[in-house]
Amino acid sequence: MMEKADSSKKLYSRLRLWEFPDQYIVEPTDGSCGSSLVISRKDGSMSLIDKLPESSSVPKVRPIFGVVGMLKLLAGSYLIVITEHECVGSYLGHPIFKVSSLKIFPCNHSLENSPAEQKKMETEFSGLLNVAEKTSGLYFSYETNLTLSAQRLNDLGDESKLLPLWRQAEPRFLWNNYMLEVLIDNKLDPYILPVVQGSFNNFQAAIGEDVIDVTLVARRCTRRNGTRMWRRGADSDGYVANFVESEQIMQFNGYTASFVQVRGSIPLLWEQIVDLTYKPKFQIVKLEEAPRVVERHFLDLRKKYGAVFAVDLVNTHGGEGRLSEKYAGAMQHVVSDDVRYLHFDFHHICGHVHFERLSILYEQISDFIERNGYLLLNEKGEKMKEQLGVVRTNCIDCLDRTNVTQSMIGRKMLEYQLRRLGVFGAEETISSHPKFDDSFKVLWANHGDDISLQYSGTHALKGDFVRYGQRTIQGILMDGWNALARYYLNNFCDGTKQDAIDLLQGHYIVSVGRDMTTPSQKGGGLEAVASFPLALSLVLTGFFFATMSLRQGQYDLRHFFFSFMWAGLSVALAAFVRANGRIFCNRPRLHKPC
């Protein structure tokens, strides 16, 4: 019965979900006449049918736009589907959709006969799925493989191009890889929809009579996925936190140019344990393994991208400096003709406003970028050039300094490509065309915000420079607000979000009999205590920003809003400290951060 799905490799693009008392039925409605998928509400088992069953009750029915996968917990399974989507543009001529809403349908009727303790644990775990429903930045296509860059798509052999999309996919960037396993086991190819987490933005702009189409795609790696303070550094296999592949694509008169950059956490075993301080101490774990971990990480990058230029943007002093020093030391064992390393103290050289000084950095890496090039396809889709290497950029979070730097590199590369195609003259730049320049800035600012929201929960800092080309008072104030918001999210929300991510991506697999006692029950070190001086300093910081905003009120009414916001936040925190004396972070955890 299940083999019927093999007759068609095309994904179903329009579906309908029927909710019967004992089963869900997913029916294709795109005119393909394919078999409907039946999922038992008792245990999540699957089968195919050609005709909808009759029912004494009227089933609830709703349109859906794809099956994301199935997740099994202790006693039940949970079906995850896309209930709303929007078209956000095209990737190499194929429509790309953003997930606007996910919904999770329980298949856990068997839970009724489970022991009380198991029911309780199932309820706690299924509660994490409510967090998962709010996952942001998910994209997919029914026609092309969004997990692959244009160069990798172009390099696919004829046989590979005939395979279902999920079989062509790059597992690192397949967000629902773990959740698709049940569908893959049942050979349900037309229902297996690859989903990517990241960002997708594009614009069209005219330069004279020429129309230029620019697209920017981000693909987040799932190997060490997570939230800002709960996922740092590398694991023992060399996979790093917040690893993102950013691909900038330019299309003009049938030509296609693609340029890929990557970002990722410093590839050492290090962490910052959340303890209610604003900036927890950096802790390097198993320093003796640093050379091996760095070697593994760069070996993997070389296999996938060719030559690598690692640009380290962190400070030279304090905890960042010590971390950078160990990174530089480990890189001595890896540096070769194909792997280069450069430390560039972003804050020392550029400060908080002089980001134009990044030209100093570009002078040091331009030879590598120009030598390793970019992908260029002609009107017939034939390869004229290929990208032979990649720039890997990092700061501490790989968000703010990194995005400013990558946007600068992307700008330089786009100008280089437009000169190659004869659109720009020898001295012409993007800045020479204000409308094009504005669109390009917004493209990279949105890109940075999307990645930052997924990792830190807030928009990127320094985003005003990327968006407007200069630092603004409002941008600096917003950076202060976002920094405080990150502090709150890191300490009181991101742990739960991390659990949900680990559950969805198979990093934590639920099983009966597994030790699921929370760290707080064990008396572990995750109940961090904030002293009164720390709380007082936070209150004073709040009033400081309130005063700054109030002084700007005479110029902009919006600053009155910020004034009351900061003052209200300070008063609320002061009242909380007064009432409780101590602040505890004792959120239940599946396991310690790693």
Short mmCIF file of C-alpha atoms in Angstrom, two decimals, residues 134-582:
data_model
loop_
_atom_site.label_atom_id
_atom_site.label_comp_id
_atom_site.label_asym_id
_atom_site.label_seq_id
_atom_site.Cartn_x
_atom_site.Cartn_y
_atom_site.Cartn_z
CA LYS A 134 6.39 29.78 17.30
CA THR A 135 9.62 28.90 15.47
CA SER A 136 10.54 31.80 13.19
CA GLY A 137 12.34 32.06 9.87
CA LEU A 138 11.20 28.83 8.19
CA TYR A 139 11.23 28.67 4.38
CA PHE A 140 10.51 26.04 1.74
CA SER A 141 9.91 25.43 -1.94
CA TYR A 142 7.83 22.80 -3.70
CA GLU A 143 10.08 22.93 -6.78
CA THR A 144 13.72 23.49 -5.84
CA ASN A 145 16.13 22.57 -3.09
CA LEU A 146 16.58 25.60 -0.87
CA THR A 147 19.18 23.75 1.27
CA LEU A 148 21.69 23.98 -1.60
CA SER A 149 23.53 27.03 -2.90
CA ALA A 150 23.30 27.86 -6.60
CA GLN A 151 26.77 26.38 -7.14
CA ARG A 152 25.89 23.09 -5.46
CA LEU A 153 22.60 22.93 -7.36
CA ASN A 154 24.49 23.50 -10.60
CA ASP A 155 26.94 20.73 -9.71
CA LEU A 156 24.19 18.14 -9.16
CA GLY A 157 24.40 15.27 -11.63
CA ASP A 158 21.46 14.38 -13.89
CA GLU A 159 20.59 11.37 -11.75
CA SER A 160 20.59 13.43 -8.56
CA LYS A 161 18.26 16.00 -10.12
CA LEU A 162 15.67 13.26 -10.66
CA LEU A 163 15.64 12.34 -6.97
CA PRO A 164 12.97 13.67 -4.57
CA LEU A 165 13.95 17.01 -3.03
CA TRP A 166 14.60 15.53 0.41
CA ARG A 167 17.18 13.15 -1.06
CA GLN A 168 19.02 16.02 -2.75
CA ALA A 169 19.03 18.09 0.44
CA GLU A 170 22.08 19.09 2.47
CA PRO A 171 21.35 17.50 5.89
CA ARG A 172 23.12 20.33 7.78
CA PHE A 173 20.54 22.84 6.58
CA LEU A 174 17.46 20.62 6.62
CA TRP A 175 15.63 22.03 9.67
CA ASN A 176 13.06 19.20 9.83
CA ASN A 177 15.54 16.42 9.13
CA TYR A 178 14.76 14.48 12.32
CA MET A 179 11.00 15.02 12.07
CA LEU A 180 10.89 13.60 8.55
CA GLU A 181 12.30 10.20 9.52
CA VAL A 182 8.91 8.54 9.94
CA LEU A 183 7.72 9.78 6.54
CA ILE A 184 10.99 8.68 4.93
CA ASP A 185 10.70 5.22 6.51
CA ASN A 186 7.20 4.92 5.02
CA LYS A 187 8.43 6.09 1.57
CA LEU A 188 6.02 9.01 1.41
CA ASP A 189 8.10 11.10 -1.02
CA PRO A 190 5.29 13.42 -2.27
CA TYR A 191 4.62 14.45 1.35
CA ILE A 192 8.27 14.96 2.40
CA LEU A 193 8.80 18.73 2.36
CA PRO A 194 12.33 20.03 3.09
CA VAL A 195 12.26 23.13 5.33
CA VAL A 196 15.14 25.55 5.96
CA GLN A 197 15.53 27.94 8.87
CA GLY A 198 17.20 31.24 8.11
CA SER A 199 16.30 34.24 6.01
CA PHE A 200 15.15 35.07 2.49
CA ASN A 201 15.07 38.63 1.12
CA ASN A 202 15.33 40.11 -2.37
CA PHE A 203 14.84 43.30 -4.37
CA GLN A 204 14.90 44.56 -7.93
CA ALA A 205 16.43 47.89 -8.90
CA ALA A 206 17.08 49.69 -12.16
CA ILE A 207 20.51 51.02 -13.09
CA GLY A 208 19.92 53.00 -16.25
CA GLU A 209 18.08 50.62 -18.56
CA ASP A 210 19.34 47.55 -16.73
CA VAL A 211 17.23 45.76 -14.10
CA ILE A 212 19.25 44.00 -11.40
CA ASP A 213 17.71 41.32 -9.19
CA VAL A 214 19.50 40.68 -5.88
CA THR A 215 18.58 37.89 -3.44
CA LEU A 216 20.08 37.11 -0.03
CA VAL A 217 19.53 33.71 1.56
CA ALA A 218 20.60 32.49 5.01
CA ARG A 219 20.72 28.81 5.91
CA ARG A 220 21.14 27.91 9.58
CA CYS A 221 23.01 24.70 10.40
CA THR A 222 21.09 22.27 12.63
CA ARG A 223 24.10 20.37 14.01
CA ARG A 224 24.59 22.72 16.96
CA ASN A 225 21.46 24.82 16.72
CA GLY A 226 20.17 26.80 19.65
CA THR A 227 19.91 30.06 21.51
CA ARG A 228 22.58 32.62 22.30
CA MET A 229 23.88 31.76 25.80
CA TRP A 230 22.80 28.12 25.71
CA ARG A 231 24.77 27.21 22.57
CA ARG A 232 28.31 28.51 22.33
CA GLY A 233 31.50 27.34 20.67
CA ALA A 234 31.95 23.91 19.12
CA ASP A 235 31.17 20.32 20.00
CA SER A 236 33.77 17.54 19.93
CA ASP A 237 33.07 16.92 16.21
CA GLY A 238 33.86 20.53 15.30
CA TYR A 239 30.30 21.68 14.62
CA VAL A 240 29.82 25.22 15.90
CA ALA A 241 26.92 27.22 17.29
CA ASN A 242 25.14 29.78 15.10
CA PHE A 243 26.71 28.47 11.90
CA VAL A 244 25.00 30.22 9.01
CA GLU A 245 25.63 30.06 5.28
CA SER A 246 24.75 33.37 3.59
CA GLU A 247 24.35 33.35 -0.19
CA GLN A 248 24.07 36.58 -2.18
CA ILE A 249 22.67 36.05 -5.69
CA MET A 250 22.63 38.62 -8.49
CA GLN A 251 20.67 38.06 -11.72
CA PHE A 252 20.97 40.28 -14.78
CA ASN A 253 20.06 39.71 -18.45
CA GLY A 254 20.06 35.93 -18.02
CA TYR A 255 23.35 35.87 -16.09
CA THR A 256 23.41 34.52 -12.53
CA ALA A 257 26.16 35.27 -10.01
CA SER A 258 26.29 33.65 -6.56
CA PHE A 259 28.62 34.45 -3.67
CA VAL A 260 28.66 32.50 -0.39
CA GLN A 261 29.97 33.56 3.02
CA VAL A 262 29.71 31.70 6.34
CA ARG A 263 29.65 32.68 10.00
CA GLY A 264 29.97 30.56 13.11
CA SER A 265 31.02 30.60 16.75
CA ILE A 266 34.71 30.35 17.69
CA PRO A 267 35.47 26.64 17.10
CA LEU A 268 36.72 25.79 20.58
CA LEU A 269 34.97 23.93 23.40
CA TRP A 270 33.74 26.97 25.35
CA GLU A 271 30.59 28.16 27.07
CA GLN A 272 28.95 30.96 29.04
CA ILE A 273 26.80 29.51 31.83
CA VAL A 274 23.75 31.71 32.44
CA ASP A 275 24.07 33.13 35.96
CA LEU A 276 22.09 36.41 35.84
CA THR A 277 25.21 38.51 35.32
CA TYR A 278 24.99 40.71 32.23
CA LYS A 279 27.97 39.02 30.59
CA PRO A 280 28.72 35.58 32.08
CA LYS A 281 32.37 34.54 32.16
CA PHE A 282 33.80 32.70 29.17
CA GLN A 283 34.82 29.19 30.17
CA ILE A 284 37.05 27.11 27.90
CA VAL A 285 36.42 23.40 28.36
CA LYS A 286 39.09 20.76 27.65
CA LEU A 287 41.65 23.20 26.29
CA GLU A 288 43.93 20.30 25.37
CA GLU A 289 41.40 19.26 22.71
CA ALA A 290 41.35 22.68 21.04
CA PRO A 291 43.75 21.82 18.17
CA ARG A 292 41.80 18.65 17.31
CA VAL A 293 38.41 20.42 17.36
CA VAL A 294 39.68 23.34 15.25
CA GLU A 295 41.26 20.90 12.80
CA ARG A 296 37.99 18.98 12.43
CA HIS A 297 36.02 22.16 11.91
CA PHE A 298 38.26 23.50 9.16
CA LEU A 299 38.61 20.11 7.51
CA ASP A 300 34.82 20.06 7.17
CA LEU A 301 34.78 23.62 5.78
CA ARG A 302 37.48 22.78 3.24
CA LYS A 303 35.54 19.75 2.03
CA LYS A 304 32.41 21.80 1.50
CA TYR A 305 33.74 25.19 0.37
CA GLY A 306 37.38 24.83 -0.69
CA ALA A 307 39.86 27.39 0.67
CA VAL A 308 38.91 29.21 3.88
CA PHE A 309 39.82 32.66 5.22
CA ALA A 310 38.87 32.89 8.92
CA VAL A 311 38.27 36.48 10.11
CA ASP A 312 38.08 36.87 13.90
CA LEU A 313 36.46 40.17 15.00
CA VAL A 314 36.58 39.84 18.79
CA ASN A 315 38.29 42.17 21.27
CA THR A 316 41.91 41.72 22.32
CA HIS A 317 41.24 42.39 26.02
CA GLY A 318 39.18 40.72 28.76
CA GLY A 319 37.42 37.42 28.34
CA GLU A 320 37.07 37.90 24.58
CA GLY A 321 40.80 38.49 24.31
CA ARG A 322 41.66 35.28 26.16
CA LEU A 323 39.27 33.32 23.96
CA SER A 324 40.71 34.87 20.79
CA GLU A 325 44.24 34.12 21.98
CA LYS A 326 43.43 30.42 22.38
CA TYR A 327 41.71 30.40 18.97
CA ALA A 328 44.75 31.99 17.30
CA GLY A 329 47.03 29.46 19.03
CA ALA A 330 44.96 26.51 17.83
CA MET A 331 44.89 27.94 14.29
CA GLN A 332 48.69 27.69 14.08
CA HIS A 333 48.24 23.93 13.60
CA VAL A 334 45.74 24.45 10.78
CA VAL A 335 46.96 27.45 8.75
CA SER A 336 48.16 26.43 5.28
CA ASP A 337 47.88 27.54 1.66
CA ASP A 338 44.16 26.70 1.83
CA VAL A 339 43.41 28.01 5.33
CA ARG A 340 44.24 31.54 6.43
CA TYR A 341 43.51 33.35 9.69
CA LEU A 342 43.25 37.05 10.53
CA HIS A 343 42.38 38.77 13.79
CA PHE A 344 40.74 42.19 13.36
CA ASP A 345 39.76 43.96 16.59
CA PHE A 346 36.49 45.45 15.35
CA HIS A 347 35.70 47.57 18.40
CA HIS A 348 39.22 48.93 18.77
CA ILE A 349 39.58 49.91 15.11
CA CYS A 350 36.00 50.89 14.26
CA GLY A 351 34.71 51.95 17.68
CA HIS A 352 30.95 52.32 17.80
CA VAL A 353 30.50 54.69 14.85
CA HIS A 354 33.46 54.51 12.42
CA PHE A 355 32.48 51.37 10.54
CA GLU A 356 33.89 52.80 7.32
CA ARG A 357 37.25 51.69 8.75
CA LEU A 358 36.31 48.17 7.72
CA SER A 359 38.06 49.13 4.49
CA ILE A 360 41.27 48.35 6.43
CA LEU A 361 40.02 44.77 6.84
CA TYR A 362 38.99 44.48 3.21
CA GLU A 363 42.46 45.47 2.03
CA GLN A 364 43.83 42.46 3.93
CA ILE A 365 41.37 39.92 2.52
CA SER A 366 40.61 41.31 -0.95
CA ASP A 367 43.28 39.21 -2.68
CA PHE A 368 41.72 36.02 -1.27
CA ILE A 369 38.19 37.08 -2.27
CA GLU A 370 39.14 38.06 -5.80
CA ARG A 371 41.28 34.96 -6.32
CA ASN A 372 38.62 32.52 -5.10
CA GLY A 373 35.84 34.36 -6.86
CA TYR A 374 32.15 33.53 -7.21
CA LEU A 375 29.83 31.39 -9.29
CA LEU A 376 28.87 32.90 -12.66
CA LEU A 377 26.41 31.24 -15.05
CA ASN A 378 25.67 32.56 -18.54
CA GLU A 379 22.29 32.80 -20.28
CA LYS A 380 22.41 29.07 -21.10
CA GLY A 381 23.13 28.10 -17.50
CA GLU A 382 26.72 27.20 -18.36
CA LYS A 383 29.37 27.76 -15.69
CA MET A 384 31.76 30.58 -16.57
CA LYS A 385 33.33 30.90 -13.10
CA GLU A 386 33.05 29.05 -9.80
CA GLN A 387 33.68 30.00 -6.21
CA LEU A 388 36.77 28.21 -4.90
CA GLY A 389 36.85 29.44 -1.31
CA VAL A 390 34.86 31.10 1.44
CA VAL A 391 35.35 33.80 4.05
CA ARG A 392 34.40 32.62 7.55
CA THR A 393 33.57 35.50 9.90
CA ASN A 394 33.03 35.39 13.65
CA CYS A 395 32.66 37.67 16.63
CA ILE A 396 31.32 36.39 19.97
CA ASP A 397 27.65 36.03 19.02
CA CYS A 398 28.32 36.05 15.25
CA LEU A 399 25.47 38.54 14.93
CA ASP A 400 26.21 42.25 15.08
CA ARG A 401 29.87 42.84 14.20
CA THR A 402 29.68 39.86 11.88
CA ASN A 403 26.68 41.16 9.94
CA VAL A 404 28.24 44.62 9.48
CA THR A 405 31.40 42.95 8.14
CA GLN A 406 29.61 40.48 5.88
CA SER A 407 27.45 43.24 4.41
CA MET A 408 30.63 45.15 3.53
CA ILE A 409 32.13 42.08 1.83
CA GLY A 410 28.84 41.40 0.01
CA ARG A 411 28.79 45.01 -1.24
CA LYS A 412 32.35 44.78 -2.56
CA MET A 413 31.63 41.48 -4.30
CA LEU A 414 28.43 42.77 -5.94
CA GLU A 415 30.33 45.79 -7.29
CA TYR A 416 33.03 43.44 -8.60
CA GLN A 417 30.40 41.31 -10.38
CA LEU A 418 28.61 44.32 -11.91
CA ARG A 419 31.91 45.60 -13.30
CA ARG A 420 32.60 42.18 -14.78
CA LEU A 421 29.24 42.23 -16.60
CA GLY A 422 29.71 45.78 -17.83
CA VAL A 423 26.92 47.32 -15.75
CA PHE A 424 29.38 49.41 -13.69
CA GLY A 425 32.34 51.39 -14.91
CA ALA A 426 35.81 50.97 -13.40
CA GLU A 427 35.23 53.51 -10.59
CA GLU A 428 31.47 53.09 -10.21
CA THR A 429 30.07 51.84 -6.89
CA ILE A 430 26.71 50.92 -5.40
CA SER A 431 26.79 54.23 -3.51
CA SER A 432 26.68 56.00 -6.87
CA HIS A 433 23.05 54.87 -7.23
CA PRO A 434 21.05 56.02 -4.16
CA LYS A 435 17.92 53.87 -4.72
CA PHE A 436 19.99 50.77 -5.39
CA ASP A 437 22.16 51.59 -2.38
CA ASP A 438 19.16 52.00 -0.08
CA SER A 439 17.67 48.67 -1.20
CA PHE A 440 20.99 46.90 -0.70
CA LYS A 441 21.35 48.28 2.83
CA VAL A 442 17.82 47.19 3.77
CA LEU A 443 18.50 43.73 2.29
CA TRP A 444 21.46 43.12 4.61
CA ALA A 445 19.83 44.82 7.61
CA ASN A 446 16.82 42.47 7.33
CA HIS A 447 19.20 39.54 6.89
CA GLY A 448 21.01 40.44 10.11
CA ASP A 449 17.76 40.98 12.02
CA ASP A 450 16.39 37.58 10.95
CA ILE A 451 19.49 35.69 12.06
CA SER A 452 19.67 37.65 15.30
CA LEU A 453 16.01 37.02 16.16
CA GLN A 454 16.55 33.27 15.81
CA TYR A 455 19.68 33.16 17.96
CA SER A 456 19.24 35.99 20.48
CA GLY A 457 15.53 36.83 20.35
CA THR A 458 16.07 40.49 19.33
CA HIS A 459 16.96 42.45 16.23
CA ALA A 460 20.66 42.89 15.45
CA LEU A 461 22.67 45.59 17.19
CA LYS A 462 24.42 48.16 14.95
CA GLY A 463 21.57 47.58 12.49
CA ASP A 464 21.15 51.30 11.88
CA PHE A 465 24.58 51.43 10.21
CA VAL A 466 23.74 48.50 7.92
CA ARG A 467 20.29 49.96 7.16
CA TYR A 468 21.17 53.67 6.81
CA GLY A 469 24.94 53.75 6.36
CA GLN A 470 25.52 55.66 9.60
CA ARG A 471 24.98 55.43 13.35
CA THR A 472 21.99 57.31 14.75
CA ILE A 473 20.91 58.35 18.25
CA GLN A 474 17.75 56.28 17.86
CA GLY A 475 19.83 53.30 16.72
CA ILE A 476 22.14 53.57 19.74
CA LEU A 477 19.14 53.77 22.08
CA MET A 478 17.53 50.78 20.39
CA ASP A 479 20.79 48.88 20.83
CA GLY A 480 20.52 49.59 24.57
CA TRP A 481 16.96 48.28 24.63
CA ASN A 482 17.85 45.18 22.60
CA ALA A 483 20.84 44.47 24.85
CA LEU A 484 18.56 44.55 27.90
CA ALA A 485 15.99 42.41 26.13
CA ARG A 486 18.69 39.86 25.29
CA TYR A 487 19.67 39.77 28.95
CA TYR A 488 16.10 39.01 29.98
CA LEU A 489 15.54 36.40 27.26
CA ASN A 490 18.87 34.66 27.91
CA ASN A 491 18.11 34.27 31.61
CA PHE A 492 14.38 33.60 31.71
CA CYS A 493 13.17 32.35 28.31
CA ASP A 494 15.91 30.86 26.16
CA GLY A 495 16.43 27.75 28.29
CA THR A 496 12.89 26.59 27.51
CA LYS A 497 13.35 27.54 23.87
CA GLN A 498 16.58 25.53 23.82
CA ASP A 499 14.75 22.48 25.15
CA ALA A 500 12.16 22.82 22.39
CA ILE A 501 14.90 23.08 19.73
CA ASP A 502 16.71 20.03 21.10
CA LEU A 503 13.45 18.06 21.11
CA LEU A 504 12.50 19.02 17.54
CA GLN A 505 15.89 18.25 16.07
CA GLY A 506 16.57 14.97 17.82
CA HIS A 507 19.38 16.27 20.05
CA TYR A 508 17.32 15.02 23.01
CA ILE A 509 15.30 11.86 22.38
CA VAL A 510 12.54 11.05 24.88
CA SER A 511 12.38 7.45 26.12
CA VAL A 512 10.72 5.61 28.96
CA GLY A 513 13.09 5.03 31.86
CA ARG A 514 15.46 7.84 30.93
CA ASP A 515 16.56 10.03 33.83
CA MET A 516 14.43 13.13 33.39
CA THR A 517 14.97 14.76 36.76
CA THR A 518 15.46 18.47 36.25
CA PRO A 519 18.70 20.09 37.41
CA SER A 520 16.76 22.13 39.98
CA GLN A 521 15.52 18.89 41.53
CA LYS A 522 19.05 17.56 41.66
CA GLY A 523 20.36 20.70 43.34
CA GLY A 524 22.68 21.44 40.42
CA GLY A 525 24.28 24.72 39.50
CA LEU A 526 21.61 26.09 37.20
CA GLU A 527 19.82 28.02 39.94
CA ALA A 528 21.85 31.18 39.59
CA VAL A 529 21.45 33.80 42.26
CA ALA A 530 21.65 37.49 41.53
CA SER A 531 22.92 39.64 44.39
CA PHE A 532 21.28 42.90 45.43
CA PRO A 533 24.17 45.04 44.04
CA LEU A 534 23.62 43.46 40.61
CA ALA A 535 19.89 44.13 40.74
CA LEU A 536 20.57 47.69 41.90
CA SER A 537 22.96 48.26 39.01
CA LEU A 538 20.26 47.10 36.59
CA VAL A 539 17.79 49.54 38.14
CA LEU A 540 20.28 52.39 37.80
CA THR A 541 20.99 51.41 34.19
CA GLY A 542 17.27 51.58 33.46
CA PHE A 543 16.99 55.07 34.92
CA PHE A 544 20.11 56.15 33.00
CA PHE A 545 18.56 55.18 29.67
CA ALA A 546 15.26 56.76 30.75
CA THR A 547 17.08 60.04 31.37
CA MET A 548 18.87 59.86 28.00
CA SER A 549 15.60 59.26 26.17
CA LEU A 550 13.86 62.07 28.07
CA ARG A 551 16.54 64.55 27.03
CA GLN A 552 15.88 63.65 23.40
CA GLY A 553 12.14 64.11 23.83
CA GLN A 554 12.24 67.72 22.71
CA TYR A 555 13.42 66.51 19.29
CA ASP A 556 11.33 63.39 18.82
CA LEU A 557 8.13 62.36 20.62
CA ARG A 558 9.14 58.72 20.31
CA HIS A 559 11.79 59.31 22.95
CA PHE A 560 9.06 60.08 25.49
CA PHE A 561 7.88 56.53 24.92
CA PHE A 562 11.39 55.18 25.58
CA SER A 563 11.63 57.34 28.70
CA PHE A 564 8.48 55.90 30.24
CA MET A 565 9.46 52.39 29.10
CA TRP A 566 12.87 52.51 30.80
CA ALA A 567 11.50 54.18 33.92
CA GLY A 568 8.66 51.66 34.17
CA LEU A 569 11.06 48.75 33.72
CA SER A 570 13.34 50.12 36.43
CA VAL A 571 10.49 50.64 38.90
CA ALA A 572 9.14 47.14 38.21
CA LEU A 573 12.55 45.57 38.75
CA ALA A 574 13.11 47.55 41.94
CA ALA A 575 9.71 46.45 43.27
CA PHE A 576 10.47 42.83 42.42
CA VAL A 577 13.84 42.93 44.17
CA ARG A 578 12.26 44.58 47.21
CA ALA A 579 9.57 41.90 47.40
CA ASN A 580 11.81 38.91 46.79
CA GLY A 581 15.23 39.98 47.98
CA ARG A 582 16.84 37.53 45.53
#
